[in-house]
Amino acid sequence: MNDMQQQAQDLGPHVKELARALTGKLTEAEVAAELAKYLDYGIPLTQAKRDMLRNHGAVAGPKKVSEITTGDGSVDLVCRVVTVNPKEITVRGEKKTIFYGLLGDETGTIPYTAWNDLKLAKGQNLRIRNAYVTQWRDAPQLNLGDRASIEPHAGEIALVPLPPRAPGAAPESYAASTKTVGELRGGLNAVTVTARVTRLEQRQVGEDKKTIWSGEMGDATGKVRFTAWKDFGLALDGVYRLANAYVKAWRGLPDLNLGDSAVVERLPADALPPASEIASRVVPIHELTRVGGGTDVRVKGAVVEVKPGSGLILRCPECTRVLQKRECREHGKVEGIPDLRVKAVLDDGTGALTCFLGKDVTEKLLDKTLEQCQALAKEAMSQDVVQEEIEARVGGRTLEVRGNATSDDFGLMMIATRAQLAASASVVPEAEALLETLQSEVA
């Protein structure tokens, strides 16, 4: 059997399925020929079948909201209009009104933009055809353009159940999922989370000096960075229920975003533990590896390696890169600036992480200043003596580090803001605690 015969055999069930749906429109042979053309152009089989059905006026079947991805070229769905808002924009010098909001079903909600006035109204049940999907801030967004058509849908449409509301909370809003802070992952859309603001700053970005608010939020499960793209009235130490937020990720670190469609409700202060109890938590390394990182987390493990490049170093005064043989790879031979650091590999029995300790953290860990380390190296006539002292002090010991953990092609790493050696000389309590953690996760 040659390749063409094999392909025909593999596509046989799909051709018959399409031919049944297109009875009276195409013969089976015509279906096979047209499907082959789609595939020859590199269009995935599922998309090709859907496009063929649509092009020939057959019903491809609506998608659920949760099934819509940024890879979808065209989408049909049955949904309810959750919110609709007008917005005036300027196109080629002319003002135009578009409409945006949320569409939802029992699987979730998705933001949309209607580029024409489709007379959408909150609470409408609709059958939408030929919408297209774009990506906005790492999440799919539905677009209702010139090819889109809508018609009323007579059936009932259940929406995602609402999370419990606190007394006095604002009117209901719908969300695709409710998460704890520890469950937030890059790519989540229309997520609801309740968190306390533990750090807040206001700054301006971009050429137009747009004002945004950013910082950290937390609950009993951890902390997360956030960015609010408009003024929601957030206050330090305030507790908020944040609906229709979305999560971006940078090097595995989630960043909760509050855009135009986010709904923010202030809750009573006792809705979450006080800020003093929303401290960073000790996280097993395997958990950080699984989720790709974490904000302001603590890791506790044995120092299994102090990597070369630890101790006294010289940095380029132009770019701060570490000099190699007193030369910067970008700026050539320069007069280096002395610095102090530790690069170490921690292993907690569940995985390994590379942590970087800057000058201030290293000085506290060694109980020596940079100047004292320089004097030590001068006396020994070698910078290696400082790295040797670091190895003697932390090698094989249990070290607890705190900071943001991120991941990239080189693995999991942390820029530590704090580090301290464990007081306990025995590994038995730590082993027992680790075993208990793993058993609870398996149970």
Tab-separated table of C-alpha atoms in Angstrom:
chain	number	residue	atom	x	y	z
A	1	MET	CA	0.000	0.000	0.000
A	2	ASN	CA	1.482	3.372	-1.014
A	3	ASP	CA	1.233	6.616	0.977
A	4	MET	CA	-1.804	7.933	-0.939
A	5	GLN	CA	-3.689	4.688	-0.422
A	6	GLN	CA	-2.797	4.726	3.270
A	7	GLN	CA	-4.038	8.326	3.621
A	8	ALA	CA	-7.305	7.470	1.863
A	9	GLN	CA	-7.801	4.566	4.240
A	10	ASP	CA	-7.042	6.696	7.315
A	11	LEU	CA	-9.441	9.430	6.200
A	12	GLY	CA	-12.171	7.010	5.213
A	13	PRO	CA	-14.257	7.344	8.422
A	14	HIS	CA	-13.967	11.135	8.298
A	15	VAL	CA	-15.005	11.258	4.654
A	16	LYS	CA	-18.073	9.115	5.361
A	17	GLU	CA	-18.985	11.290	8.366
A	18	LEU	CA	-18.741	14.441	6.246
A	19	ALA	CA	-20.609	12.850	3.354
A	20	ARG	CA	-23.512	11.993	5.670
A	21	ALA	CA	-23.648	15.563	6.950
A	22	LEU	CA	-23.431	16.944	3.394
A	23	THR	CA	-25.936	14.604	1.785
A	24	GLY	CA	-27.415	16.259	-1.271
A	25	LYS	CA	-24.600	18.790	-1.417
A	26	LEU	CA	-21.492	16.715	-2.187
A	27	THR	CA	-20.810	13.155	-3.191
A	28	GLU	CA	-18.432	11.043	-1.138
A	29	ALA	CA	-15.800	11.370	-3.845
A	30	GLU	CA	-16.166	15.162	-3.853
A	31	VAL	CA	-15.883	15.218	-0.073
A	32	ALA	CA	-12.693	13.147	-0.214
A	33	ALA	CA	-11.161	15.428	-2.858
A	34	GLU	CA	-12.036	18.634	-1.007
A	35	LEU	CA	-10.855	17.315	2.336
A	36	ALA	CA	-7.551	16.319	0.768
A	37	LYS	CA	-7.071	19.884	-0.502
A	38	TYR	CA	-7.591	21.308	2.985
A	39	LEU	CA	-5.047	18.885	4.418
A	40	ASP	CA	-2.577	19.631	1.626
A	41	TYR	CA	-2.669	23.279	2.725
A	42	GLY	CA	-1.687	22.199	6.234
A	43	ILE	CA	-5.081	22.824	7.835
A	44	PRO	CA	-5.625	20.486	10.810
A	45	LEU	CA	-8.185	17.749	10.234
A	46	THR	CA	-10.653	18.996	12.840
A	47	GLN	CA	-10.542	22.533	11.476
A	48	ALA	CA	-10.827	21.273	7.898
A	49	LYS	CA	-13.974	19.281	8.707
A	50	ARG	CA	-15.516	22.243	10.509
A	51	ASP	CA	-14.725	24.622	7.651
A	52	MET	CA	-16.141	22.251	5.054
A	53	LEU	CA	-19.395	21.895	6.951
A	54	ARG	CA	-19.664	25.615	7.396
A	55	ASN	CA	-18.814	26.449	3.783
A	56	HIS	CA	-21.489	24.089	2.546
A	57	GLY	CA	-24.124	25.334	4.931
A	58	ALA	CA	-24.087	22.329	7.228
A	59	VAL	CA	-24.034	22.505	10.977
A	60	ALA	CA	-20.591	21.900	12.445
A	61	GLY	CA	-21.851	21.970	15.983
A	62	PRO	CA	-21.377	24.767	18.472
A	63	LYS	CA	-18.465	24.837	20.869
A	64	LYS	CA	-18.628	25.262	24.587
A	65	VAL	CA	-16.952	28.382	25.908
A	66	SER	CA	-14.303	26.344	27.707
A	67	GLU	CA	-13.412	24.611	24.411
A	68	ILE	CA	-12.544	27.848	22.610
A	69	THR	CA	-8.836	28.331	22.138
A	70	THR	CA	-6.649	30.869	20.412
A	71	GLY	CA	-6.010	28.249	17.729
A	72	ASP	CA	-9.618	28.318	16.552
A	73	GLY	CA	-10.050	30.090	13.262
A	74	SER	CA	-13.825	30.321	13.335
A	75	VAL	CA	-16.265	29.422	16.067
A	76	ASP	CA	-19.965	28.702	16.496
A	77	LEU	CA	-21.414	28.698	19.987
A	78	VAL	CA	-24.622	28.890	21.976
A	79	CYS	CA	-24.270	31.323	24.833
A	80	ARG	CA	-25.804	34.021	26.987
A	81	VAL	CA	-24.802	37.669	26.914
A	82	VAL	CA	-23.450	38.268	30.410
A	83	THR	CA	-22.409	41.865	29.915
A	84	VAL	CA	-22.437	44.361	27.054
A	85	ASN	CA	-20.738	47.741	27.023
A	86	PRO	CA	-20.373	50.338	24.265
A	87	LYS	CA	-16.981	51.828	23.509
A	88	GLU	CA	-16.089	54.579	21.099
A	89	ILE	CA	-12.954	54.163	19.025
A	90	THR	CA	-11.399	56.030	16.120
A	91	VAL	CA	-10.844	54.138	12.848
A	92	ARG	CA	-9.068	55.951	10.024
A	93	GLY	CA	-9.948	59.254	11.571
A	94	GLU	CA	-13.631	58.430	12.046
A	95	LYS	CA	-15.330	57.657	15.320
A	96	LYS	CA	-17.009	54.289	15.606
A	97	THR	CA	-18.887	52.552	18.408
A	98	ILE	CA	-18.017	48.968	19.187
A	99	PHE	CA	-19.344	46.743	21.957
A	100	TYR	CA	-17.483	44.508	24.391
A	101	GLY	CA	-18.276	42.359	27.372
A	102	LEU	CA	-18.656	38.730	28.370
A	103	LEU	CA	-20.419	35.762	26.836
A	104	GLY	CA	-21.011	32.669	28.928
A	105	ASP	CA	-22.399	29.167	29.214
A	106	GLU	CA	-22.227	26.433	31.819
A	107	THR	CA	-18.480	25.978	31.194
A	108	GLY	CA	-17.284	29.536	31.670
A	109	THR	CA	-17.166	33.027	30.227
A	110	ILE	CA	-15.122	34.610	27.471
A	111	PRO	CA	-14.556	38.261	26.597
A	112	TYR	CA	-15.839	39.407	23.241
A	113	THR	CA	-15.778	42.402	20.944
A	114	ALA	CA	-18.638	43.114	18.532
A	115	TRP	CA	-17.366	45.363	15.768
A	116	ASN	CA	-20.890	46.243	14.639
A	117	ASP	CA	-24.088	46.995	16.514
A	118	LEU	CA	-25.692	43.558	16.758
A	119	LYS	CA	-28.308	44.821	19.230
A	120	LEU	CA	-26.853	42.681	21.980
A	121	ALA	CA	-28.525	42.886	25.361
A	122	LYS	CA	-27.609	41.467	28.730
A	123	GLY	CA	-29.378	38.151	29.372
A	124	GLN	CA	-29.977	37.271	25.708
A	125	ASN	CA	-29.559	33.627	24.736
A	126	LEU	CA	-27.907	33.462	21.336
A	127	ARG	CA	-26.659	31.122	18.657
A	128	ILE	CA	-23.562	32.748	17.182
A	129	ARG	CA	-21.937	31.614	13.964
A	130	ASN	CA	-18.668	32.560	12.281
A	131	ALA	CA	-17.103	34.366	15.197
A	132	TYR	CA	-13.338	34.435	15.118
A	133	VAL	CA	-10.842	34.135	17.912
A	134	THR	CA	-7.875	36.316	18.699
A	135	GLN	CA	-5.461	36.325	21.583
A	136	TRP	CA	-5.467	39.137	24.070
A	137	ARG	CA	-3.066	39.072	26.995
A	138	ASP	CA	-2.433	35.344	26.656
A	139	ALA	CA	-6.130	34.429	26.586
A	140	PRO	CA	-8.672	33.824	23.818
A	141	GLN	CA	-11.055	36.630	22.912
A	142	LEU	CA	-14.090	36.205	20.680
A	143	ASN	CA	-14.666	38.669	17.860
A	144	LEU	CA	-17.981	39.244	16.115
A	145	GLY	CA	-17.029	40.738	12.777
A	146	ASP	CA	-18.748	41.258	9.438
A	147	ARG	CA	-19.108	37.499	8.808
A	148	ALA	CA	-20.638	36.773	12.187
A	149	SER	CA	-24.334	36.084	12.480
A	150	ILE	CA	-26.498	35.829	15.545
A	151	GLU	CA	-29.976	34.547	16.167
A	152	PRO	CA	-32.025	34.036	19.333
A	153	HIS	CA	-31.665	30.669	21.044
A	154	ALA	CA	-34.844	29.364	22.624
A	155	GLY	CA	-33.270	26.836	24.999
A	156	GLU	CA	-32.121	27.450	28.523
A	157	ILE	CA	-28.452	28.231	29.116
A	158	ALA	CA	-27.007	27.636	32.541
A	159	LEU	CA	-24.116	29.811	33.556
A	160	VAL	CA	-21.160	28.947	35.735
A	161	PRO	CA	-22.349	28.779	39.364
A	162	LEU	CA	-21.515	31.877	41.325
A	163	PRO	CA	-19.039	31.637	44.166
A	164	PRO	CA	-20.419	32.387	47.659
A	165	ARG	CA	-20.959	36.078	48.231
A	166	ALA	CA	-19.951	37.898	51.341
A	167	PRO	CA	-22.600	39.918	53.176
A	168	GLY	CA	-22.970	43.282	51.548
A	169	ALA	CA	-21.084	42.267	48.435
A	170	ALA	CA	-21.791	43.968	45.139
A	171	PRO	CA	-24.204	42.492	42.576
A	172	GLU	CA	-23.340	39.145	41.104
A	173	SER	CA	-20.895	38.608	38.312
A	174	TYR	CA	-20.062	35.413	36.488
A	175	ALA	CA	-16.736	33.689	36.314
A	176	ALA	CA	-15.290	30.653	34.575
A	177	SER	CA	-13.537	29.425	37.650
A	178	THR	CA	-12.797	30.343	41.203
A	179	LYS	CA	-9.238	29.801	42.354
A	180	THR	CA	-7.116	30.254	45.389
A	181	VAL	CA	-3.954	32.277	44.946
A	182	GLY	CA	-1.874	29.104	45.044
A	183	GLU	CA	-3.874	27.690	42.129
A	184	LEU	CA	-3.289	30.609	39.752
A	185	ARG	CA	-1.487	29.694	36.541
A	186	GLY	CA	-0.497	31.610	33.452
A	187	GLY	CA	-3.183	31.493	30.753
A	188	LEU	CA	-6.194	31.378	33.071
A	189	ASN	CA	-9.010	33.599	31.903
A	190	ALA	CA	-12.157	34.899	33.597
A	191	VAL	CA	-10.892	33.750	36.959
A	192	THR	CA	-12.247	34.798	40.345
A	193	VAL	CA	-9.967	35.010	43.363
A	194	THR	CA	-10.248	36.521	46.825
A	195	ALA	CA	-7.043	38.066	48.144
A	196	ARG	CA	-5.593	40.665	50.475
A	197	VAL	CA	-3.340	43.388	49.074
A	198	THR	CA	0.050	43.018	50.757
A	199	ARG	CA	2.029	45.409	48.574
A	200	LEU	CA	0.742	48.237	46.398
A	201	GLU	CA	2.378	50.823	44.207
A	202	GLN	CA	1.207	53.222	41.528
A	203	ARG	CA	3.334	53.882	38.490
A	204	GLN	CA	3.189	55.118	34.917
A	205	VAL	CA	4.065	53.054	31.858
A	206	GLY	CA	4.370	53.568	28.131
A	207	GLU	CA	4.823	56.662	26.042
A	208	ASP	CA	1.397	57.927	27.031
A	209	LYS	CA	2.299	57.627	30.744
A	210	LYS	CA	-0.647	55.386	31.504
A	211	THR	CA	-1.141	54.934	35.239
A	212	ILE	CA	-1.311	51.374	36.526
A	213	TRP	CA	-1.388	49.825	39.984
A	214	SER	CA	0.728	46.785	40.838
A	215	GLY	CA	2.060	44.863	43.776
A	216	GLU	CA	1.304	41.590	45.516
A	217	MET	CA	-1.822	39.924	46.861
A	218	GLY	CA	-2.160	36.844	48.980
A	219	ASP	CA	-4.351	34.379	50.804
A	220	ALA	CA	-3.620	31.384	52.988
A	221	THR	CA	-2.219	29.473	49.985
A	222	GLY	CA	0.422	31.964	48.828
A	223	LYS	CA	1.088	35.277	47.141
A	224	VAL	CA	0.855	36.494	43.570
A	225	ARG	CA	1.929	39.607	41.704
A	226	PHE	CA	-0.866	41.659	40.220
A	227	THR	CA	-1.382	44.499	37.756
A	228	ALA	CA	-4.514	46.673	37.676
A	229	TRP	CA	-4.892	48.508	34.371
A	230	LYS	CA	-7.336	51.037	35.761
A	231	ASP	CA	-8.138	52.492	39.164
A	232	PHE	CA	-10.273	49.993	41.076
A	233	GLY	CA	-9.749	51.837	44.342
A	234	LEU	CA	-7.451	49.163	45.729
A	235	ALA	CA	-5.935	49.909	49.113
A	236	LEU	CA	-3.059	48.346	50.995
A	237	ASP	CA	-4.289	45.575	53.338
A	238	GLY	CA	-7.740	45.615	51.741
A	239	VAL	CA	-9.484	42.312	51.032
A	240	TYR	CA	-11.098	42.002	47.608
A	241	ARG	CA	-13.077	39.568	45.544
A	242	LEU	CA	-11.698	39.934	42.015
A	243	ALA	CA	-13.848	38.529	39.223
A	244	ASN	CA	-13.086	38.162	35.516
A	245	ALA	CA	-9.391	38.623	36.042
A	246	TYR	CA	-6.842	36.909	33.840
A	247	VAL	CA	-3.414	35.507	34.514
A	248	LYS	CA	-0.284	36.050	32.482
A	249	ALA	CA	2.993	34.334	33.146
A	250	TRP	CA	6.561	35.496	32.974
A	251	ARG	CA	9.172	32.742	33.204
A	252	GLY	CA	6.552	30.633	34.924
A	253	LEU	CA	5.616	33.266	37.479
A	254	PRO	CA	1.881	34.088	37.443
A	255	ASP	CA	0.789	37.716	37.222
A	256	LEU	CA	-2.859	38.431	38.013
A	257	ASN	CA	-4.252	41.117	35.690
A	258	LEU	CA	-7.297	43.299	36.258
A	259	GLY	CA	-8.443	44.729	32.955
A	260	ASP	CA	-11.434	46.755	31.834
A	261	SER	CA	-13.875	43.880	32.317
A	262	ALA	CA	-12.708	42.936	35.819
A	263	VAL	CA	-15.167	43.307	38.677
A	264	VAL	CA	-13.690	44.219	42.054
A	265	GLU	CA	-15.607	44.022	45.323
A	266	ARG	CA	-14.206	45.033	48.662
A	267	LEU	CA	-14.909	42.471	51.365
A	268	PRO	CA	-14.854	42.748	55.154
A	269	ALA	CA	-11.336	42.812	56.596
A	270	ASP	CA	-11.884	39.515	58.409
A	271	ALA	CA	-12.749	37.665	55.196
A	272	LEU	CA	-9.109	36.536	55.051
A	273	PRO	CA	-6.330	36.082	57.617
A	274	PRO	CA	-4.423	39.259	58.492
A	275	ALA	CA	-1.432	40.239	56.402
A	276	SER	CA	0.939	39.057	59.120
A	277	GLU	CA	-0.341	35.524	58.599
A	278	ILE	CA	-0.169	35.707	54.813
A	279	ALA	CA	3.535	35.147	54.932
A	280	SER	CA	5.478	33.284	52.350
A	281	ARG	CA	5.205	29.548	52.800
A	282	VAL	CA	7.762	26.768	52.544
A	283	VAL	CA	7.015	25.049	49.252
A	284	PRO	CA	8.374	21.662	48.163
A	285	ILE	CA	10.564	22.112	45.107
A	286	HIS	CA	8.626	19.541	43.115
A	287	GLU	CA	5.504	21.689	43.538
A	288	LEU	CA	7.333	24.752	42.214
A	289	THR	CA	8.591	22.675	39.299
A	290	ARG	CA	5.068	21.473	38.557
A	291	VAL	CA	3.522	24.953	38.506
A	292	GLY	CA	6.555	26.737	37.054
A	293	GLY	CA	7.432	28.998	39.975
A	294	GLY	CA	5.927	31.068	42.755
A	295	THR	CA	5.833	34.564	44.217
A	296	ASP	CA	7.591	35.227	47.521
A	297	VAL	CA	7.952	31.585	48.448
A	298	ARG	CA	10.327	29.890	50.835
A	299	VAL	CA	12.359	26.830	49.957
A	300	LYS	CA	14.268	24.749	52.430
A	301	GLY	CA	16.841	22.225	51.289
A	302	ALA	CA	20.352	20.920	51.546
A	303	VAL	CA	23.090	22.807	49.706
A	304	VAL	CA	24.410	20.112	47.406
A	305	GLU	CA	26.646	22.397	45.346
A	306	VAL	CA	28.206	25.836	45.560
A	307	LYS	CA	28.641	26.685	41.913
A	308	PRO	CA	31.732	28.276	40.359
A	309	GLY	CA	31.401	32.039	40.185
A	310	SER	CA	30.420	32.325	43.830
A	311	GLY	CA	32.347	34.587	46.181
A	312	LEU	CA	34.164	37.723	45.069
A	313	ILE	CA	33.418	38.830	41.530
A	314	LEU	CA	33.904	41.925	39.381
A	315	ARG	CA	31.051	43.480	37.422
A	316	CYS	CA	31.110	45.660	34.337
A	317	PRO	CA	30.402	49.311	35.265
A	318	GLU	CA	28.368	49.678	32.040
A	319	CYS	CA	26.096	46.623	32.034
A	320	THR	CA	26.800	44.945	35.422
A	321	ARG	CA	27.684	41.670	33.711
A	322	VAL	CA	30.201	39.557	35.601
A	323	LEU	CA	33.675	40.006	34.141
A	324	GLN	CA	35.654	37.045	32.898
A	325	LYS	CA	39.396	37.579	33.219
A	326	ARG	CA	38.609	41.260	33.835
A	327	GLU	CA	36.849	41.606	30.498
A	328	CYS	CA	33.197	42.208	29.720
A	329	ARG	CA	31.911	40.239	26.769
A	330	GLU	CA	30.173	43.390	25.483
A	331	HIS	CA	32.355	46.280	26.642
A	332	GLY	CA	35.779	44.638	26.595
A	333	LYS	CA	38.436	45.428	29.155
A	334	VAL	CA	36.984	47.632	31.889
A	335	GLU	CA	37.694	48.579	35.497
A	336	GLY	CA	35.449	46.148	37.334
A	337	ILE	CA	33.237	46.920	40.310
A	338	PRO	CA	33.739	44.445	43.213
A	339	ASP	CA	30.682	42.427	44.217
A	340	LEU	CA	29.825	39.388	46.299
A	341	ARG	CA	27.377	36.577	45.583
A	342	VAL	CA	26.480	32.928	46.078
A	343	LYS	CA	25.214	30.547	43.400
A	344	ALA	CA	24.087	27.356	45.044
A	345	VAL	CA	21.987	24.297	44.248
A	346	LEU	CA	19.425	23.305	46.874
A	347	ASP	CA	17.837	19.872	47.054
A	348	ASP	CA	14.899	19.218	49.364
A	349	GLY	CA	14.421	15.584	48.436
A	350	THR	CA	11.645	16.370	45.967
A	351	GLY	CA	13.712	18.316	43.457
A	352	ALA	CA	16.531	20.802	42.970
A	353	LEU	CA	16.636	24.566	42.546
A	354	THR	CA	19.448	26.985	41.775
A	355	CYS	CA	19.394	30.021	44.034
A	356	PHE	CA	21.267	33.279	43.633
A	357	LEU	CA	22.202	35.329	46.663
A	358	GLY	CA	23.244	38.928	46.079
A	359	LYS	CA	25.723	40.978	48.051
A	360	ASP	CA	23.489	41.957	50.970
A	361	VAL	CA	22.142	38.442	51.509
A	362	THR	CA	25.599	36.893	51.142
A	363	GLU	CA	27.119	39.319	53.638
A	364	LYS	CA	24.523	38.330	56.237
A	365	LEU	CA	24.989	34.648	55.529
A	366	LEU	CA	28.790	34.861	55.849
A	367	ASP	CA	28.663	37.454	58.630
A	368	LYS	CA	31.316	39.317	56.655
A	369	THR	CA	31.136	42.488	54.600
A	370	LEU	CA	32.361	42.826	51.037
A	371	GLU	CA	35.323	44.830	52.310
A	372	GLN	CA	36.253	42.112	54.780
A	373	CYS	CA	36.073	39.514	52.016
A	374	GLN	CA	38.323	41.668	49.829
A	375	ALA	CA	40.834	41.923	52.686
A	376	LEU	CA	40.677	38.148	53.122
A	377	ALA	CA	41.389	37.610	49.429
A	378	LYS	CA	44.207	40.152	49.477
A	379	GLU	CA	45.850	38.432	52.409
A	380	ALA	CA	45.541	35.010	50.742
A	381	MET	CA	46.486	36.503	47.367
A	382	SER	CA	43.543	34.641	45.837
A	383	GLN	CA	39.816	35.317	45.427
A	384	ASP	CA	39.202	31.599	45.683
A	385	VAL	CA	39.523	31.826	49.429
A	386	VAL	CA	36.101	33.498	49.643
A	387	GLN	CA	34.372	30.792	47.645
A	388	GLU	CA	36.089	28.202	49.809
A	389	GLU	CA	34.748	29.932	52.908
A	390	ILE	CA	31.233	29.905	51.412
A	391	GLU	CA	31.537	26.188	50.663
A	392	ALA	CA	32.730	25.492	54.192
A	393	ARG	CA	29.884	27.486	55.709
A	394	VAL	CA	26.906	26.275	53.675
A	395	GLY	CA	28.018	23.100	51.880
A	396	GLY	CA	25.889	20.159	52.991
A	397	ARG	CA	23.927	22.342	55.404
A	398	THR	CA	20.217	23.012	55.286
A	399	LEU	CA	19.545	26.472	53.894
A	400	GLU	CA	16.217	28.283	53.803
A	401	VAL	CA	15.861	30.874	51.051
A	402	ARG	CA	13.011	33.226	50.207
A	403	GLY	CA	12.161	35.031	47.002
A	404	ASN	CA	10.434	34.682	43.657
A	405	ALA	CA	10.971	31.308	42.007
A	406	THR	CA	10.914	31.247	38.213
A	407	SER	CA	11.667	28.687	35.550
A	408	ASP	CA	13.128	28.774	32.065
A	409	ASP	CA	15.074	26.499	29.742
A	410	PHE	CA	17.779	26.224	32.390
A	411	GLY	CA	15.403	24.964	35.064
A	412	LEU	CA	14.018	26.326	38.299
A	413	MET	CA	15.834	29.239	39.930
A	414	MET	CA	15.335	31.856	42.616
A	415	ILE	CA	16.768	35.305	43.284
A	416	ALA	CA	16.783	35.127	47.063
A	417	THR	CA	15.885	38.163	49.107
A	418	ARG	CA	16.633	36.332	52.347
A	419	ALA	CA	18.656	33.293	53.333
A	420	GLN	CA	19.443	31.619	56.596
A	421	LEU	CA	20.961	28.373	57.715
A	422	ALA	CA	18.643	26.021	59.547
A	423	ALA	CA	19.250	26.006	63.301
A	424	SER	CA	18.593	22.294	63.646
A	425	ALA	CA	21.644	20.075	63.356
A	426	SER	CA	19.532	16.991	62.876
A	427	VAL	CA	17.890	16.134	59.592
A	428	VAL	CA	15.393	13.767	61.223
A	429	PRO	CA	12.677	16.369	62.004
A	430	GLU	CA	12.993	17.820	58.521
A	431	ALA	CA	12.810	14.381	56.922
A	432	GLU	CA	9.722	13.570	58.964
A	433	ALA	CA	8.088	16.860	57.958
A	434	LEU	CA	8.903	16.241	54.293
A	435	LEU	CA	7.523	12.699	54.482
A	436	GLU	CA	4.343	14.004	56.070
A	437	THR	CA	3.941	16.585	53.290
A	438	LEU	CA	4.406	14.038	50.539
A	439	GLN	CA	2.022	11.577	52.182
A	440	SER	CA	-0.657	14.264	52.492
A	441	GLU	CA	-0.304	15.113	48.797
A	442	VAL	CA	-0.548	11.482	47.771
A	443	ALA	CA	-3.582	10.833	50.031
